[in-house]
CSV table of C-alpha atoms and ligand atoms in Angstrom, one decimal:
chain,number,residue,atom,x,y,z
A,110,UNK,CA,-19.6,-15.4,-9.8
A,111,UNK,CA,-16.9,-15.7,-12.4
A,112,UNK,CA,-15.9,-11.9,-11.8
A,113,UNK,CA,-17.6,-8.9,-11.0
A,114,UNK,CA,-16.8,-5.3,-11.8
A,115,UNK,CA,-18.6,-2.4,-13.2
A,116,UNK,CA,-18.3,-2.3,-16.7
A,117,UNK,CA,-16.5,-4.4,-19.1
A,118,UNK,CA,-16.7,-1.8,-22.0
A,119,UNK,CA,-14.0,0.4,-19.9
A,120,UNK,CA,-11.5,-2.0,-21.1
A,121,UNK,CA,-9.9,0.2,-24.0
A,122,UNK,CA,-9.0,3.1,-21.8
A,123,UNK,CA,-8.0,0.4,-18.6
A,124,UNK,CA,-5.9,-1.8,-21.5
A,125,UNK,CA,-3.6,1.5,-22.8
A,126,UNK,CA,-3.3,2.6,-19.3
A,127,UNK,CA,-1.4,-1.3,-17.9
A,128,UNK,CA,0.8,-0.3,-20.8
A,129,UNK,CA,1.8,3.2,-20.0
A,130,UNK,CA,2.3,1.8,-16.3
A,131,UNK,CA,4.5,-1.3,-17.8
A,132,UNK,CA,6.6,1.0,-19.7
A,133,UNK,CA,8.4,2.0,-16.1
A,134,UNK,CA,8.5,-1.5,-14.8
A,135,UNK,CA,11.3,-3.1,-16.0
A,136,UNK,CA,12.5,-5.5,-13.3
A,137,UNK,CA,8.8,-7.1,-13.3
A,138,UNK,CA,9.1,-7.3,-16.9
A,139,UNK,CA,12.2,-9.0,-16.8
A,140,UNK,CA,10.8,-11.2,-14.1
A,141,UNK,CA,8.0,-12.2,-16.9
A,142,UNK,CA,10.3,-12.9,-19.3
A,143,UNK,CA,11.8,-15.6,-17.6
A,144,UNK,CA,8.7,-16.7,-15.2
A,145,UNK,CA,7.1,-17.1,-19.5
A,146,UNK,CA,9.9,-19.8,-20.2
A,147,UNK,CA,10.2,-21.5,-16.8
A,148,UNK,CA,7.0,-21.5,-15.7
A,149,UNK,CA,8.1,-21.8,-12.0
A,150,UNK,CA,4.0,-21.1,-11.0
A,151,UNK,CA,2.6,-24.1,-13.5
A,152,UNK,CA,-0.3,-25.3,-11.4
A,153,UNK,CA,-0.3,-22.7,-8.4
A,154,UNK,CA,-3.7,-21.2,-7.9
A,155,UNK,CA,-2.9,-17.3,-6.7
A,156,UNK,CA,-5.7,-15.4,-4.8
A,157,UNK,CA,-4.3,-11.7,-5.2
A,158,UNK,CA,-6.1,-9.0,-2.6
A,159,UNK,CA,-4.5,-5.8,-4.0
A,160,UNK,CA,-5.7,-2.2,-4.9
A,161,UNK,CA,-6.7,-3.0,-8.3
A,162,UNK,CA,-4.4,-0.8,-10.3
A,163,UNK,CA,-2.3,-0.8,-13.3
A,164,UNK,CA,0.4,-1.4,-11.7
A,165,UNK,CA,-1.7,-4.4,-9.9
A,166,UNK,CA,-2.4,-5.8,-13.7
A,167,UNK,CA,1.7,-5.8,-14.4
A,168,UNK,CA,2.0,-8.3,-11.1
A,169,UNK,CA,-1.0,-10.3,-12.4
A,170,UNK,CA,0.6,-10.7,-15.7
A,171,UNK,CA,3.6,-11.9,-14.5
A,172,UNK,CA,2.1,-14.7,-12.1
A,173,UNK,CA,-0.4,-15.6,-15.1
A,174,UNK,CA,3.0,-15.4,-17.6
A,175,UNK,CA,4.6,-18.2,-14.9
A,176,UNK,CA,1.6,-20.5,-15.3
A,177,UNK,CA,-0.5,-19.8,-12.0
A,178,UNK,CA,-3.7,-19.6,-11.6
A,179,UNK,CA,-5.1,-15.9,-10.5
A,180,UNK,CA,-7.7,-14.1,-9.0
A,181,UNK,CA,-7.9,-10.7,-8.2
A,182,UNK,CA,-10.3,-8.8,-5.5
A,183,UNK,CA,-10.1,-5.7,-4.2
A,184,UNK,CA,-8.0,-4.4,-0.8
A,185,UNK,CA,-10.2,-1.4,-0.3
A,186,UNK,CA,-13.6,-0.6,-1.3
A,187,UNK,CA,-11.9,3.0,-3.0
A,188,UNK,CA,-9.4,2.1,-4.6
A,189,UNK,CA,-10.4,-0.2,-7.9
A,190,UNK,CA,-9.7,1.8,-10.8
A,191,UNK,CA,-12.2,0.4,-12.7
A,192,UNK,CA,-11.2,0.6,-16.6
A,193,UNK,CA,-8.3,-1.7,-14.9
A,194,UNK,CA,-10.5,-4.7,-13.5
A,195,UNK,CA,-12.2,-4.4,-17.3
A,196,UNK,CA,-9.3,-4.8,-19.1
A,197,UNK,CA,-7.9,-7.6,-17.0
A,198,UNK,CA,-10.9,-9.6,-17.8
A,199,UNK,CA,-11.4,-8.7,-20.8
A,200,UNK,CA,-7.9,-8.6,-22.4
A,201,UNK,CA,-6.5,-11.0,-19.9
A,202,UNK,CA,-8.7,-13.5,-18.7
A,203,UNK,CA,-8.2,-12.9,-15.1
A,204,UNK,CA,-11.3,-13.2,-13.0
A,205,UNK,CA,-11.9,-10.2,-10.8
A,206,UNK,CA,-13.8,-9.1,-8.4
A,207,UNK,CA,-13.9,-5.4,-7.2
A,208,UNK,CA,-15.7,-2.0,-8.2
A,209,UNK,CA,-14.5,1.2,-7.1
A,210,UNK,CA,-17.1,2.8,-4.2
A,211,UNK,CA,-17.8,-0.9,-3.4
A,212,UNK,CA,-20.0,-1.2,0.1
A,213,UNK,CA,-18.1,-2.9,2.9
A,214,UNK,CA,-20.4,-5.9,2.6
A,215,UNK,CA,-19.8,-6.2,-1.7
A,216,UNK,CA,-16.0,-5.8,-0.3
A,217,UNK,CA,-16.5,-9.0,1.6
A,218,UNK,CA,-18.5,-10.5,-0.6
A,219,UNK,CA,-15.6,-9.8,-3.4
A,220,UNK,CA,-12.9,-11.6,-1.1
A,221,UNK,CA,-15.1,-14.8,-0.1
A,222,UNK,CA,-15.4,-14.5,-3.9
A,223,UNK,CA,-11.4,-14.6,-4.1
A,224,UNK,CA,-11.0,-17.6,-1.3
A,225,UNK,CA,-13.7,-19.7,-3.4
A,226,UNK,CA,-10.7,-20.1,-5.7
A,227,UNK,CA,-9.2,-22.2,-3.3
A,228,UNK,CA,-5.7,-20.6,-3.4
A,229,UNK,CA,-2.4,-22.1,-3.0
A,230,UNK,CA,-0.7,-19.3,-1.9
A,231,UNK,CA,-2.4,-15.7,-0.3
A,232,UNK,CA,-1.1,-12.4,-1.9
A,233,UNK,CA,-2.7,-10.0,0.4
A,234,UNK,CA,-2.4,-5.8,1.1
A,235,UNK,CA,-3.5,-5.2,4.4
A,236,UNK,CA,-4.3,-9.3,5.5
A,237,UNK,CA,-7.9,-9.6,4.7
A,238,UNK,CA,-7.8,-12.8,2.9
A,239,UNK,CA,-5.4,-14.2,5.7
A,240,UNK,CA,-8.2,-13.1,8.8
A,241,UNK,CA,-11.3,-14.1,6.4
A,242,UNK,CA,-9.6,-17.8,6.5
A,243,UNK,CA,-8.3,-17.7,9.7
A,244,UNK,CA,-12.0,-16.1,11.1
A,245,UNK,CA,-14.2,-18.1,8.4
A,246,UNK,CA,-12.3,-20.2,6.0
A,247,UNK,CA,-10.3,-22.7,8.1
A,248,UNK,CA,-11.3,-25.6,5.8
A,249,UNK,CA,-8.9,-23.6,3.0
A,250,UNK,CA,-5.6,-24.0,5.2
A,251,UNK,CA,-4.6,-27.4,4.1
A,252,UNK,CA,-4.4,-26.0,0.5
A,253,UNK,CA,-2.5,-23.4,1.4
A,254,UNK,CA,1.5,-23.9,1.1
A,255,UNK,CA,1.8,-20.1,2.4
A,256,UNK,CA,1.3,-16.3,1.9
A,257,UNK,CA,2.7,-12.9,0.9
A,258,UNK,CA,2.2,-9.6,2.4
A,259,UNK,CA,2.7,-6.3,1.0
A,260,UNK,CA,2.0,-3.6,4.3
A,261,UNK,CA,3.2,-2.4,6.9
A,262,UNK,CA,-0.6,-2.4,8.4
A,263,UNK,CA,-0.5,-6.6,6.8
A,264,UNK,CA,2.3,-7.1,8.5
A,265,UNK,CA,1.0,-6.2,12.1
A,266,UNK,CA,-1.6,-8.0,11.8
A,267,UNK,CA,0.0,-11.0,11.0
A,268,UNK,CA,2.8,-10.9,13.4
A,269,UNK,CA,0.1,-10.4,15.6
A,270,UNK,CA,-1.5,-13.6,14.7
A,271,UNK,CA,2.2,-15.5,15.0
A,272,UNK,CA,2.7,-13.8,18.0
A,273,UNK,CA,-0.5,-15.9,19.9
A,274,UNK,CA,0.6,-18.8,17.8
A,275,UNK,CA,-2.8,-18.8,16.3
A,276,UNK,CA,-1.3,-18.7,12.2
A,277,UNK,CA,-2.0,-21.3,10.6
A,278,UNK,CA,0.7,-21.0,7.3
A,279,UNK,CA,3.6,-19.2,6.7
A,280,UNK,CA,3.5,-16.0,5.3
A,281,UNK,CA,6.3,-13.7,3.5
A,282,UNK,CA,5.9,-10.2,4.6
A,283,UNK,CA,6.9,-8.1,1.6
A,284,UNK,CA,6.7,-5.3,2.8
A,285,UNK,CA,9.9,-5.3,4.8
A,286,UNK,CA,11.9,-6.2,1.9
A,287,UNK,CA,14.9,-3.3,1.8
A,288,UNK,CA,13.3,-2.6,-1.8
A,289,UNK,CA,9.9,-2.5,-0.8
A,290,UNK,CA,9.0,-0.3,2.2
A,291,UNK,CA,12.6,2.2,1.6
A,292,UNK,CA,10.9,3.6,-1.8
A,293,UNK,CA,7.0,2.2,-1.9
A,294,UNK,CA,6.3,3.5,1.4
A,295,UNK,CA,8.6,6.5,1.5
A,296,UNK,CA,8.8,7.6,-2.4
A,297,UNK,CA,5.7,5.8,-3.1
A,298,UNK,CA,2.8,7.2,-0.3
A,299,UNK,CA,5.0,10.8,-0.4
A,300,UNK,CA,4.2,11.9,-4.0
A,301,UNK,CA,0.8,9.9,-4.0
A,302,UNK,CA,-0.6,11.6,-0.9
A,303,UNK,CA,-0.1,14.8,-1.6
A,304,UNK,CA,-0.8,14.0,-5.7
A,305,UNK,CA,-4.8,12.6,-3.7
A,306,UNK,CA,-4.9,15.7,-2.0
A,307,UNK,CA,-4.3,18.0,-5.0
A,308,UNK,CA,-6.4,16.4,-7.1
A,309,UNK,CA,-9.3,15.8,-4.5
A,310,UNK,CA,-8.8,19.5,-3.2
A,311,UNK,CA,-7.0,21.9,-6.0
A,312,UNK,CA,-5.7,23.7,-3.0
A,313,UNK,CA,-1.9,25.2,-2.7
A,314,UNK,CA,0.1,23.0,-0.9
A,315,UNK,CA,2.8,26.5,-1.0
A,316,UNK,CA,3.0,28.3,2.3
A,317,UNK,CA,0.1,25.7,4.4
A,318,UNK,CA,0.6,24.3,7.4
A,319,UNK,CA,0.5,20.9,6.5
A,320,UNK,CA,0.3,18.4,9.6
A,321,UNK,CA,1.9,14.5,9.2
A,322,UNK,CA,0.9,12.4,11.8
A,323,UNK,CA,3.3,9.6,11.9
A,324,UNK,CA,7.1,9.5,11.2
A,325,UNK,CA,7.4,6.1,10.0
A,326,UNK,CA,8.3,5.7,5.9
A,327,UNK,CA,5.6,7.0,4.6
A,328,UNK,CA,5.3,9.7,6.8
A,329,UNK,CA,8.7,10.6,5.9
A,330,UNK,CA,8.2,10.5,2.4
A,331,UNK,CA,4.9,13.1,2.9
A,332,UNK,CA,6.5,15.4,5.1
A,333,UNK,CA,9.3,15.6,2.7
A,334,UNK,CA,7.2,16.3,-0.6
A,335,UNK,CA,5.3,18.7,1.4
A,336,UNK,CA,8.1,20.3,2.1
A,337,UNK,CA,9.3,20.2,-1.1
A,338,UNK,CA,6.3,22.2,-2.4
A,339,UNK,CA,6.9,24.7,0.0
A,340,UNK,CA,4.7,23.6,3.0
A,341,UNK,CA,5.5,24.3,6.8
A,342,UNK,CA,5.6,20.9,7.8
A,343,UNK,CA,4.4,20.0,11.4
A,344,UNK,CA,5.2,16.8,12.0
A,345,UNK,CA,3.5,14.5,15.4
A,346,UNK,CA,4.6,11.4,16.8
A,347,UNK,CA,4.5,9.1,19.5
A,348,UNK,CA,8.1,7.5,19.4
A,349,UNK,CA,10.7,9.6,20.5
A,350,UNK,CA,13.4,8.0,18.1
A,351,UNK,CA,11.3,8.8,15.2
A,352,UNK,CA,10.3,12.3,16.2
A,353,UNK,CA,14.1,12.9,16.6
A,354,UNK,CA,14.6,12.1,13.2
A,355,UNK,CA,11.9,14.7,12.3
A,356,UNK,CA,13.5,17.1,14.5
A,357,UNK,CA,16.7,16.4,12.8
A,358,UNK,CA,15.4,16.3,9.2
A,359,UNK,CA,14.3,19.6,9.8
A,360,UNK,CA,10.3,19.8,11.1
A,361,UNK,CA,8.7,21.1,13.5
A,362,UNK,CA,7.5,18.3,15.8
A,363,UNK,CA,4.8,18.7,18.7
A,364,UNK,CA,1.9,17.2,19.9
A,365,UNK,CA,-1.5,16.7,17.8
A,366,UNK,CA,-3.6,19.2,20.5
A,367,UNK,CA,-0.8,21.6,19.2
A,368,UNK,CA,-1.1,21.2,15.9
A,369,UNK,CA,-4.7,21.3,15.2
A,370,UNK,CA,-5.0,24.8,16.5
A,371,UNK,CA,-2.5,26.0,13.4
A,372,UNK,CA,-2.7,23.2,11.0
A,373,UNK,CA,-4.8,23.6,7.1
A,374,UNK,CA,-4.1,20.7,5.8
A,375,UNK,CA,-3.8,17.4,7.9
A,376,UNK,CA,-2.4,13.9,7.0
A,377,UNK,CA,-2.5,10.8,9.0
A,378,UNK,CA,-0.2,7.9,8.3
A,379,UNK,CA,0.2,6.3,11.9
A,380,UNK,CA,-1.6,2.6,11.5
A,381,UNK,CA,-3.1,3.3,14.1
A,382,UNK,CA,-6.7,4.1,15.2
A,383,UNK,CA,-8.3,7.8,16.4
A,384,UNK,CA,-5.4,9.6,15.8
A,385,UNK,CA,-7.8,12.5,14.4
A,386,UNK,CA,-10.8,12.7,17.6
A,387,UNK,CA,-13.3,14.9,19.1
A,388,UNK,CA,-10.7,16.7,21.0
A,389,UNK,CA,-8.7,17.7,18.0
A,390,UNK,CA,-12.2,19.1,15.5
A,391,UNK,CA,-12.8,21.0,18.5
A,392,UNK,CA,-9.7,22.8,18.2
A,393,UNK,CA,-9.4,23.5,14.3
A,394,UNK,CA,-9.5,26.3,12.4
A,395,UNK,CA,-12.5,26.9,10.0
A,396,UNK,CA,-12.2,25.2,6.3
A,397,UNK,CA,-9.7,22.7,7.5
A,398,UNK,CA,-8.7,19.7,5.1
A,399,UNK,CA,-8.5,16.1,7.0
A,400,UNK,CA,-7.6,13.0,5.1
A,401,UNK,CA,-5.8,9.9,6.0
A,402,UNK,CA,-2.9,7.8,3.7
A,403,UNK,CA,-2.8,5.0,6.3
A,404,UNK,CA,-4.3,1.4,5.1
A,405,UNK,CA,-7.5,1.2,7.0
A,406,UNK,CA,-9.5,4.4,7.7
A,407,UNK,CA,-9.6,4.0,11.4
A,408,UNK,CA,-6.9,6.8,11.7
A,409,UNK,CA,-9.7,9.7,11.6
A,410,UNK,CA,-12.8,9.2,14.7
A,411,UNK,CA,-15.2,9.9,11.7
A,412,UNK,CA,-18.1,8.9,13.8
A,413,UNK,CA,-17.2,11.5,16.6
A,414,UNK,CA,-17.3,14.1,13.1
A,415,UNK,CA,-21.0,13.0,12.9
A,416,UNK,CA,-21.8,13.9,16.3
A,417,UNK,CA,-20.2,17.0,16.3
A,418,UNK,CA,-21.4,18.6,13.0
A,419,UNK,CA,-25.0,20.1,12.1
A,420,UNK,CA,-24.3,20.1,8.5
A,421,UNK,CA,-22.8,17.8,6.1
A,422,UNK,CA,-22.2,18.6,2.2
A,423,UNK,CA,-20.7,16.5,-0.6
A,424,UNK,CA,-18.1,19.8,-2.1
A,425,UNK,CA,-16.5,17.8,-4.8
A,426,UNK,CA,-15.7,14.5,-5.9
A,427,UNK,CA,-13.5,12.8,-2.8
A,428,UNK,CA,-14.7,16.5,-0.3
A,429,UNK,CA,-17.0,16.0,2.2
A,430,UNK,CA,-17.8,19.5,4.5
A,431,UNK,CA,-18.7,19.1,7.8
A,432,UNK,CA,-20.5,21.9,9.5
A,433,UNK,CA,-19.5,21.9,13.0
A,434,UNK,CA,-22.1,22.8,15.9
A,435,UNK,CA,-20.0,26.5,16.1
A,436,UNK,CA,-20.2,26.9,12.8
A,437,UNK,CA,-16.3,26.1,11.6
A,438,UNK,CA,-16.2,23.7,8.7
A,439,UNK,CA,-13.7,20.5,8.7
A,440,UNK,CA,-13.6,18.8,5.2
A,441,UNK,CA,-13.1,14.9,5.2
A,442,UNK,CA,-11.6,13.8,1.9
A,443,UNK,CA,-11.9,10.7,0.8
A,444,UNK,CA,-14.4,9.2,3.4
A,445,UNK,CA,-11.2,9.0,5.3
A,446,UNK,CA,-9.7,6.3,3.5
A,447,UNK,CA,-5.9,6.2,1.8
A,448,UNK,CA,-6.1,9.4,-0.3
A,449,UNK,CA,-3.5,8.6,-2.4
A,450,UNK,CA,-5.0,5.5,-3.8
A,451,UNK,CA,-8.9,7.1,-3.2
A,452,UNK,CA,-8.7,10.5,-5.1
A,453,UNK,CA,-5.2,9.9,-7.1
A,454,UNK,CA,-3.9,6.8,-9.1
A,455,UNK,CA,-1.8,5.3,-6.1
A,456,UNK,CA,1.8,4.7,-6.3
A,457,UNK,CA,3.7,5.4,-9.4
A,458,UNK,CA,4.9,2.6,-11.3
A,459,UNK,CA,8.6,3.1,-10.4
A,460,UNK,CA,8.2,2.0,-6.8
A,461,UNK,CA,6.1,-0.3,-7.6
A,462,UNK,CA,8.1,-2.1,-10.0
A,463,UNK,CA,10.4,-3.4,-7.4
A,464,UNK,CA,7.2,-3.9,-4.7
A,465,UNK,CA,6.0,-6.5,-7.0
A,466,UNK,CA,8.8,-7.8,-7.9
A,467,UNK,CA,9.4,-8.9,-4.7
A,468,UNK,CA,6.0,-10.5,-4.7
A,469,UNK,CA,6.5,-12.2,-7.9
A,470,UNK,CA,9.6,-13.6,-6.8
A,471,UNK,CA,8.3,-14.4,-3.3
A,472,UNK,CA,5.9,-16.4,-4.7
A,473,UNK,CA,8.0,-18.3,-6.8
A,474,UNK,CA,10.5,-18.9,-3.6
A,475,UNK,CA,7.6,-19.9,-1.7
A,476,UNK,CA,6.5,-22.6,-4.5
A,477,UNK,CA,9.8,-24.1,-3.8
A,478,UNK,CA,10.8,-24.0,-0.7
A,479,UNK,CA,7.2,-24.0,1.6
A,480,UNK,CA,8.2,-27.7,2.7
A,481,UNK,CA,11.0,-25.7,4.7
A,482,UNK,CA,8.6,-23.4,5.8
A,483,UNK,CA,6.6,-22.7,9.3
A,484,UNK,CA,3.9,-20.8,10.2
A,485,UNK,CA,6.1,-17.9,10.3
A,486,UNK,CA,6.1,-14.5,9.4
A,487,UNK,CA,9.2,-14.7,7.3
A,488,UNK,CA,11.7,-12.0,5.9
A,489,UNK,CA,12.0,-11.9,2.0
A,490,UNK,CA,15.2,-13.9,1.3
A,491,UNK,CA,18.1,-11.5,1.0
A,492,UNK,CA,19.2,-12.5,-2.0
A,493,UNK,CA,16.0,-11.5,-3.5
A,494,UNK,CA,16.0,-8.1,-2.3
A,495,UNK,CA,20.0,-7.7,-3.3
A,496,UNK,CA,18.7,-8.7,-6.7
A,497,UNK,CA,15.8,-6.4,-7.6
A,498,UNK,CA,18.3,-3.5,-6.0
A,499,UNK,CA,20.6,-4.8,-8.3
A,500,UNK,CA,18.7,-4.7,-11.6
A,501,UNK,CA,16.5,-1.6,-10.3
A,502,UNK,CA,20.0,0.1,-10.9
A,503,UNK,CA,20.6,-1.3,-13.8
A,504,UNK,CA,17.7,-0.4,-15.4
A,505,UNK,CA,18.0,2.7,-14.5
A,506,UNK,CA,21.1,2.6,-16.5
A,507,UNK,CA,23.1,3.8,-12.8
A,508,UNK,CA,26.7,2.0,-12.4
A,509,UNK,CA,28.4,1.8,-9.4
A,510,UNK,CA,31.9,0.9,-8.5
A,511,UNK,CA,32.8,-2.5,-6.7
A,512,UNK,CA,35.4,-3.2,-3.9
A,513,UNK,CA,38.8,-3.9,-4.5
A,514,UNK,CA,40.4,-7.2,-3.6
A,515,UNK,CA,42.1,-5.2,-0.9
A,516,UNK,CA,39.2,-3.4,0.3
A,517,UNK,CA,37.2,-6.5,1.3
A,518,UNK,CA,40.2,-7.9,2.7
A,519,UNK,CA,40.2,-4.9,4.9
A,520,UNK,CA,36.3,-5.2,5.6
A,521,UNK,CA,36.9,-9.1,6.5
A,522,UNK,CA,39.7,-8.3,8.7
A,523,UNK,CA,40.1,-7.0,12.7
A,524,UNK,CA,43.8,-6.9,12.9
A,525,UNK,CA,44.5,-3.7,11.4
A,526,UNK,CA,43.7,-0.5,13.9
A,527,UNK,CA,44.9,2.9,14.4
B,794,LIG,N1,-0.4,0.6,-3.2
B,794,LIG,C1,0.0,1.9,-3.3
B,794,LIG,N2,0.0,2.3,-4.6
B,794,LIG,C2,-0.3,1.2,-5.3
B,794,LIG,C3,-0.4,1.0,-6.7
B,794,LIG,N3,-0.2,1.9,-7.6
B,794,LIG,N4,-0.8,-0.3,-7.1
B,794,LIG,C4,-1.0,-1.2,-6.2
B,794,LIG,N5,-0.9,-1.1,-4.9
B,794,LIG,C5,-0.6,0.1,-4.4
């Protein structure tokens, strides 16, 4: 299989579109305009597991610009934008392997297809090319010199895997780069969740009750847009620090068998599994609107929505009506997978401009330096992260002031007191 997507002939519209999404990345294009000189990648093979996006193409470009080898499959059966996988074969030459709507056993099929490359480094979005070779693969791990990570679900799952000493190569973990997760996660899943539920929905996000489950970053970032479009946001958690911060940033904040009695419009974004159950539909006002923004869709008990509905109906594109045994109505979006990356385009290219520039430049740190590496889950370098804050600003054309001799004198000193 040299790649496998559903139509080549999308290619035009998926070519154009790379370009819009280029236009607002500037630090990766910077990146590529070195990486096309220096060619730090010359003989790596990449195998890339990433929501195949335009955004996506810019990172491919840039590892293909440093002379590696790439491959591209999917990281969730919903979110391939297709035109996207036609163009980068097409107008690229990059093998891919993913088709938006994909069954769970194509999705497999489409990362096996991925490992045949026999990478030398992992680039994964959620760790399903890491488990497939750790589960299946094994005989790949002496190729590997190490891997990258780019979520906060990824990165569980691999500390996870450190944590029983059962990995088996070092992997970066992108996600908590300062750059990454402060605006990707927060700026990023914020606008694109609520971007997948209006354009999934066309409801009024002004005046709803509109229930985040989850205070992490992306949480924040949803509650806030929400907010910002005038919702009453009803915020649930399980961490007390992080519920105080919602308290304090200025939500209401209760428990989920609260909130489903008032809630419209809910939003999960925990990581975590069933945070959506039987007990909760029960409680739920007719026409509700459920979705999830976390990376797996384990958030909502969907199978517990089977058994408790008489009726299900297909309303619109990413709306699924469930007719419960009272008669109320719940409606599933997005066959509860990440809405923002299911019914909308997923993160805009800002954010994701310096996301991938920490990958690019993770994988070029890792081509020099895995000899020094264990099998670790490893922090970007902070000089990295310093440096894509650094030109971030300056592209965005944003000065700040420096310290003074005198005042790092004063921040290097103890003597001085009251
Ligand atoms: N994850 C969230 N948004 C994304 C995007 N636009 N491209 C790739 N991965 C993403």
């Amino acid at each position: 299989m040299k790649h496998h997507i559903r139509d080549i002939r999308l290619s035009g519209k998926g070519k154009l579109r790379i370009e819009w999404a280029e236009e607002n990345m500037p630090v990766l294009r910077l990146i590529r305009e070195r990486f096309s000189k220096e060619k730090p990648l010359r003989g790596v093979k990449i195998s890339c597991c990433l929501h195949v996006t335009t955004e996506s193409a810019a990172l491919m470009m840039t590892l293909k610009a440093g002379g590696a080898d790439c491959v591209l499959c999917a990281s969730n059966p919903l979110s391939t934008q297709d035109d996207v996988a036609a163009s980068l074969v097409k107008d690229y030459k990059i093998p891919v392997f993913a088709i938006k709507g994909e069954d769970d056993k194509t999705y497999y099929r489409h990362i096996n297809a991925a490992l045949d490359h026999e990478p030398n480094i992992t680039m994964d979005d959620g760790a399903d090319l890491v488990s497939t070779i750790h589960s299946k693969r094994r005989n790949l791990v002496k190729g590997i010199l190490a891997g990258t990570e780019e979520t906060t679900t990824g990165v569980i799952r691999l500390k996870s895997l450190e944590k029983k000493g059962l990995l088996l190569f070092p992997v970066i973990a992108v996600n908590d780069a300062n750059t990454k997760h402060m605006f990707d996660n927060r700026y990023g899943t914020g606008q694109s969740t609520v971007d997948g539920i209006i354009r999934a929905t066309n409801e009024l996000i002004a005046g709803s009750n509109f229930v985040v489950a989850g205070y992490g970053w992306c949480g924040k970032g949803a509650a806030q847009r929400a907010k910002g479009m005038g919702a009453n946001v009803i915020v649930t958690e399980i961490d007390p620090l992080c519920a105080i911060e919602a308290v304090m940033d200025g939500f209401r904040v209760m428990p989920m068998r609260e909130a489903a009695r008032i809630g419209d419009i809910f939003v999960t974004v925990t990581g975590d599994c069933n945070v959506l159950r039987a007990e909760h539909f029960k409680l739920m006002k007719d026409g509700v609107i459920i979705c999830n923004s976390g990376h797996f869709n384990v958030e909502i008990d969907i199978p517990a929505l089977d058994r408790m509905s008489r009726k299900k109906r297909k309303m619109r594109e990413f709306v699924e009506e469930y007719t419960m045994k009272d008669g109320r109505r719940i409606n599933l979006l997005g066959e509860g997978r990440l809405i923002n990356l299911a019914a909308a385009e997923g993160h805009p290219a800002q954010v994701m401009d310096m996301s991938f520039a920490n990958q690019a430049l993770s994988a070029e740190f890792v081509k020099l330096n895995s000899n020094r590496l264990s099998n670790k889950v490893y922090a970007v370098p902070k000089d990295i992260d310093e440096k894509i804050a650094a030109l971030k600003l300056r592209s965005m054309k944003i000065a700040i002031d420096t310290l003074t001799a005198e005042q790092k004198e004063y921040l290097s000193s103890w003597e001085l007191g009251t």
